[in-house]
C-alpha cells in the first residue's frame, strides 16, 4: 500500500505496473496477488482509505465548529483542505488519479462525492437557504467546486496559496448555501 501510495501519485496510476509496485514494495508478484486482484483494486483501496480519513477529519471539525452556517463551512473546508494538502500524494490520488484511472474508480468516486455532499447537506440543514433550490444539487455543486480548486493547486505552475484556496471555497459555499443575510 505504501509503495502504491507514492507510485500512484507519481508517476501515476497509468504508468505504474504490477512489476514496478512489487519491486518498490520488495514483494513478489504472487504476494501482491494474494492481497489484491490487480492494481485497480489496490487503487480503489487507497482511494477509499483517503476518503474515509478525510470524512472523519471534516466531520469532527464541523461538529466542533461554532453552531453557525459560516462557522461550519469555514471549519469543514479548512479541515478538508489542510488534511488533503498535507500530503500531496493523498491530494493527487483523491483528485487527479481517481479521474485518470478511467472507469476503474467511477463507482468509488461517486460514493465519495455522495458522502461529502451528504455531509454538506447535514451541516447546512439547520439553516435557511438563499434560494428555493434542491439542497442536494447545491451540495454536489459545491463539492465539485472544491475538487476543482484542489486540482488547480495540484497541477498549476503558479500554485495558489492554501489560504487562498480556503477563502475561495468558503466564499463559494457561503454564497451557495447561505441565506441572503450571509451573502454580505
mmCIF file of C-alpha atoms in Angstrom:
data_model
loop_
_atom_site.group_PDB
_atom_site.id
_atom_site.type_symbol
_atom_site.label_atom_id
_atom_site.label_comp_id
_atom_site.label_asym_id
_atom_site.label_seq_id
_atom_site.Cartn_x
_atom_site.Cartn_y
_atom_site.Cartn_z
ATOM 1 C CA UNK A 1 0.000 0.000 0.000
ATOM 2 C CA UNK A 2 2.839 2.393 0.852
ATOM 3 C CA UNK A 3 4.557 1.807 -2.482
ATOM 4 C CA UNK A 4 1.294 2.336 -4.349
ATOM 5 C CA UNK A 5 0.576 5.475 -2.372
ATOM 6 C CA UNK A 6 3.729 7.040 -3.776
ATOM 7 C CA UNK A 7 3.772 5.467 -7.255
ATOM 8 C CA UNK A 8 0.087 6.040 -7.983
ATOM 9 C CA UNK A 9 0.578 9.693 -7.084
ATOM 10 C CA UNK A 10 3.698 9.988 -9.251
ATOM 11 C CA UNK A 11 4.329 8.782 -11.942
ATOM 12 C CA UNK A 12 0.611 7.946 -11.715
ATOM 13 C CA UNK A 13 -1.753 5.023 -11.938
ATOM 14 C CA UNK A 14 -1.430 4.506 -15.698
ATOM 15 C CA UNK A 15 2.379 4.427 -15.549
ATOM 16 C CA UNK A 16 2.599 2.066 -12.588
ATOM 17 C CA UNK A 17 2.846 -1.617 -13.421
ATOM 18 C CA UNK A 18 2.429 -4.553 -11.055
ATOM 19 C CA UNK A 19 6.114 -5.302 -11.519
ATOM 20 C CA UNK A 20 7.096 -1.790 -10.503
ATOM 21 C CA UNK A 21 4.784 -1.881 -7.481
ATOM 22 C CA UNK A 22 6.200 -5.203 -6.349
ATOM 23 C CA UNK A 23 9.785 -4.087 -6.890
ATOM 24 C CA UNK A 24 9.214 -0.899 -4.887
ATOM 25 C CA UNK A 25 7.431 -2.813 -2.114
ATOM 26 C CA UNK A 26 10.029 -5.589 -2.190
ATOM 27 C CA UNK A 27 7.435 -8.303 -2.527
ATOM 28 C CA UNK A 28 6.804 -10.975 -5.135
ATOM 29 C CA UNK A 29 4.063 -10.719 -7.734
ATOM 30 C CA UNK A 30 2.491 -13.741 -6.068
ATOM 31 C CA UNK A 31 2.395 -11.947 -2.705
ATOM 32 C CA UNK A 32 0.727 -8.979 -4.388
ATOM 33 C CA UNK A 33 -1.989 -11.141 -5.924
ATOM 34 C CA UNK A 34 -2.618 -12.819 -2.576
ATOM 35 C CA UNK A 35 -3.725 -9.384 -1.305
ATOM 36 C CA UNK A 36 -5.248 -7.715 -4.375
ATOM 37 C CA UNK A 37 -6.909 -8.848 -7.569
ATOM 38 C CA UNK A 38 -4.992 -6.244 -9.551
ATOM 39 C CA UNK A 39 -3.599 -2.739 -9.463
ATOM 40 C CA UNK A 40 -7.121 -1.335 -9.926
ATOM 41 C CA UNK A 41 -8.276 -2.987 -6.707
ATOM 42 C CA UNK A 42 -5.260 -1.543 -4.910
ATOM 43 C CA UNK A 43 -6.045 1.956 -6.241
ATOM 44 C CA UNK A 44 -9.626 1.582 -5.067
ATOM 45 C CA UNK A 45 -8.454 0.543 -1.586
ATOM 46 C CA UNK A 46 -6.104 3.544 -1.412
ATOM 47 C CA UNK A 47 -8.769 5.957 -2.642
ATOM 48 C CA UNK A 48 -11.356 4.657 -0.194
ATOM 49 C CA UNK A 49 -8.905 4.923 2.704
ATOM 50 C CA UNK A 50 -8.095 8.536 1.780
ATOM 51 C CA UNK A 51 -11.818 9.355 1.554
ATOM 52 C CA UNK A 52 -12.637 7.700 4.892
ATOM 53 C CA UNK A 53 -9.826 9.554 6.660
ATOM 54 C CA UNK A 54 -10.876 12.862 5.081
ATOM 55 C CA UNK A 55 -14.526 12.375 6.004
ATOM 56 C CA UNK A 56 -13.557 11.646 9.610
ATOM 57 C CA UNK A 57 -11.428 14.801 9.842
ATOM 58 C CA UNK A 58 -14.090 17.022 8.271
ATOM 59 C CA UNK A 59 -16.930 15.539 10.323
ATOM 60 C CA UNK A 60 -15.025 16.176 13.540
ATOM 61 C CA UNK A 61 -14.203 19.754 12.502
ATOM 62 C CA UNK A 62 -17.829 20.511 11.626
ATOM 63 C CA UNK A 63 -19.056 19.023 14.918
ATOM 64 C CA UNK A 64 -16.604 21.164 16.897
ATOM 65 C CA UNK A 65 -17.290 24.341 14.887
ATOM 66 C CA UNK A 66 -19.395 27.257 16.095
ATOM 67 C CA UNK A 67 -23.072 26.470 15.515
ATOM 68 C CA UNK A 68 -23.451 28.881 12.615
ATOM 69 C CA UNK A 69 -23.528 28.113 8.923
ATOM 70 C CA UNK A 70 -20.401 30.191 8.345
ATOM 71 C CA UNK A 71 -18.651 28.543 11.302
ATOM 72 C CA UNK A 72 -19.407 25.075 9.995
ATOM 73 C CA UNK A 73 -18.424 25.977 6.440
ATOM 74 C CA UNK A 74 -15.098 27.516 7.477
ATOM 75 C CA UNK A 75 -14.216 24.660 9.823
ATOM 76 C CA UNK A 76 -15.133 21.939 7.344
ATOM 77 C CA UNK A 77 -13.351 23.487 4.392
ATOM 78 C CA UNK A 78 -10.228 24.356 6.388
ATOM 79 C CA UNK A 79 -10.071 20.807 7.771
ATOM 80 C CA UNK A 80 -10.547 19.233 4.337
ATOM 81 C CA UNK A 81 -8.043 21.405 2.508
ATOM 82 C CA UNK A 82 -5.433 21.188 5.269
ATOM 83 C CA UNK A 83 -5.780 17.413 5.562
ATOM 84 C CA UNK A 84 -5.808 16.803 1.828
ATOM 85 C CA UNK A 85 -2.875 19.087 1.016
ATOM 86 C CA UNK A 86 -0.761 17.962 3.989
ATOM 87 C CA UNK A 87 0.358 15.067 1.782
ATOM 88 C CA UNK A 88 0.450 15.816 -1.945
ATOM 89 C CA UNK A 89 0.129 12.081 -2.675
ATOM 90 C CA UNK A 90 -3.261 11.977 -0.930
ATOM 91 C CA UNK A 91 -4.437 15.041 -2.823
ATOM 92 C CA UNK A 92 -3.218 13.612 -6.099
ATOM 93 C CA UNK A 93 -4.867 10.213 -5.620
ATOM 94 C CA UNK A 94 -8.163 11.749 -4.485
ATOM 95 C CA UNK A 95 -8.431 14.461 -7.126
ATOM 96 C CA UNK A 96 -6.303 13.601 -10.154
ATOM 97 C CA UNK A 97 -5.580 9.890 -10.386
ATOM 98 C CA UNK A 98 -9.157 8.989 -9.475
ATOM 99 C CA UNK A 99 -10.197 10.707 -12.720
ATOM 100 C CA UNK A 100 -7.295 9.466 -14.825
ATOM 101 C CA UNK A 101 -7.978 5.847 -13.927
ATOM 102 C CA UNK A 102 -10.977 5.840 -16.251
ATOM 103 C CA UNK A 103 -13.836 3.561 -15.331
ATOM 104 C CA UNK A 104 -11.778 1.821 -12.651
ATOM 105 C CA UNK A 105 -12.862 4.182 -9.876
ATOM 106 C CA UNK A 106 -16.094 5.632 -11.228
ATOM 107 C CA UNK A 107 -18.256 3.964 -8.586
ATOM 108 C CA UNK A 108 -15.792 4.661 -5.766
ATOM 109 C CA UNK A 109 -15.515 8.299 -6.844
ATOM 110 C CA UNK A 110 -19.291 8.681 -6.974
ATOM 111 C CA UNK A 111 -19.636 7.172 -3.484
ATOM 112 C CA UNK A 112 -17.039 9.638 -2.192
ATOM 113 C CA UNK A 113 -18.787 12.612 -3.790
ATOM 114 C CA UNK A 114 -22.115 11.428 -2.390
ATOM 115 C CA UNK A 115 -20.607 11.087 1.108
ATOM 116 C CA UNK A 116 -19.181 14.605 1.035
ATOM 117 C CA UNK A 117 -22.410 16.023 -0.430
ATOM 118 C CA UNK A 118 -24.406 14.374 2.387
ATOM 119 C CA UNK A 119 -22.010 15.895 4.910
ATOM 120 C CA UNK A 120 -22.557 19.344 3.364
ATOM 121 C CA UNK A 121 -26.329 18.824 3.400
ATOM 122 C CA UNK A 122 -26.326 17.724 7.033
ATOM 123 C CA UNK A 123 -24.039 20.573 8.130
ATOM 124 C CA UNK A 124 -26.284 23.148 6.451
ATOM 125 C CA UNK A 125 -29.686 21.576 7.180
ATOM 126 C CA UNK A 126 -30.381 23.711 10.274
ATOM 127 C CA UNK A 127 -30.044 26.942 8.306
ATOM 128 C CA UNK A 128 -32.358 28.533 5.736
ATOM 129 C CA UNK A 129 -31.241 28.596 2.120
ATOM 130 C CA UNK A 130 -30.761 31.691 -0.003
ATOM 131 C CA UNK A 131 -32.988 30.350 -2.757
ATOM 132 C CA UNK A 132 -35.525 27.529 -3.063
ATOM 133 C CA UNK A 133 -33.057 25.152 -4.698
ATOM 134 C CA UNK A 134 -32.568 21.432 -4.338
ATOM 135 C CA UNK A 135 -30.172 21.261 -1.361
ATOM 136 C CA UNK A 136 -28.577 18.038 -2.657
ATOM 137 C CA UNK A 137 -27.755 19.583 -6.037
ATOM 138 C CA UNK A 138 -26.276 22.649 -4.353
ATOM 139 C CA UNK A 139 -24.174 20.371 -2.115
ATOM 140 C CA UNK A 140 -22.951 18.413 -5.154
ATOM 141 C CA UNK A 141 -22.049 21.642 -6.950
ATOM 142 C CA UNK A 142 -20.067 22.991 -4.020
ATOM 143 C CA UNK A 143 -18.209 19.704 -3.567
ATOM 144 C CA UNK A 144 -17.329 19.783 -7.273
ATOM 145 C CA UNK A 145 -16.059 23.341 -6.982
ATOM 146 C CA UNK A 146 -13.806 22.367 -4.076
ATOM 147 C CA UNK A 147 -12.416 19.449 -6.066
ATOM 148 C CA UNK A 148 -11.579 21.738 -8.981
ATOM 149 C CA UNK A 149 -9.789 24.161 -6.665
ATOM 150 C CA UNK A 150 -7.628 21.320 -5.375
ATOM 151 C CA UNK A 151 -6.879 20.129 -8.908
ATOM 152 C CA UNK A 152 -5.728 23.673 -9.701
ATOM 153 C CA UNK A 153 -3.473 23.582 -6.621
ATOM 154 C CA UNK A 154 -2.003 20.251 -7.734
ATOM 155 C CA UNK A 155 -1.472 20.945 -11.426
ATOM 156 C CA UNK A 156 -0.908 24.681 -11.721
ATOM 157 C CA UNK A 157 2.524 26.072 -12.500
ATOM 158 C CA UNK A 158 1.571 29.042 -10.323
ATOM 159 C CA UNK A 159 0.223 27.102 -7.359
ATOM 160 C CA UNK A 160 -2.338 29.087 -5.331
ATOM 161 C CA UNK A 161 -1.721 29.562 -1.629
ATOM 162 C CA UNK A 162 -3.645 27.244 0.719
ATOM 163 C CA UNK A 163 -5.299 30.210 2.467
ATOM 164 C CA UNK A 164 -6.422 31.488 -0.931
ATOM 165 C CA UNK A 165 -7.992 28.093 -1.664
ATOM 166 C CA UNK A 166 -9.780 28.138 1.692
ATOM 167 C CA UNK A 167 -11.051 31.701 1.234
ATOM 168 C CA UNK A 168 -12.315 30.940 -2.275
ATOM 169 C CA UNK A 169 -14.044 27.735 -1.206
ATOM 170 C CA UNK A 170 -15.631 29.430 1.825
ATOM 171 C CA UNK A 171 -16.911 32.189 -0.477
ATOM 172 C CA UNK A 172 -18.443 29.652 -2.883
ATOM 173 C CA UNK A 173 -20.010 27.536 -0.139
ATOM 174 C CA UNK A 174 -21.340 30.530 1.809
ATOM 175 C CA UNK A 175 -22.867 32.113 -1.286
ATOM 176 C CA UNK A 176 -24.346 28.813 -2.399
ATOM 177 C CA UNK A 177 -25.663 27.543 0.921
ATOM 178 C CA UNK A 178 -26.327 30.676 2.949
ATOM 179 C CA UNK A 179 -29.255 32.961 3.450
ATOM 180 C CA UNK A 180 -29.331 36.409 1.885
ATOM 181 C CA UNK A 181 -28.056 37.756 5.235
ATOM 182 C CA UNK A 182 -24.839 35.679 4.973
ATOM 183 C CA UNK A 183 -24.154 36.821 1.429
ATOM 184 C CA UNK A 184 -22.699 40.107 2.721
#
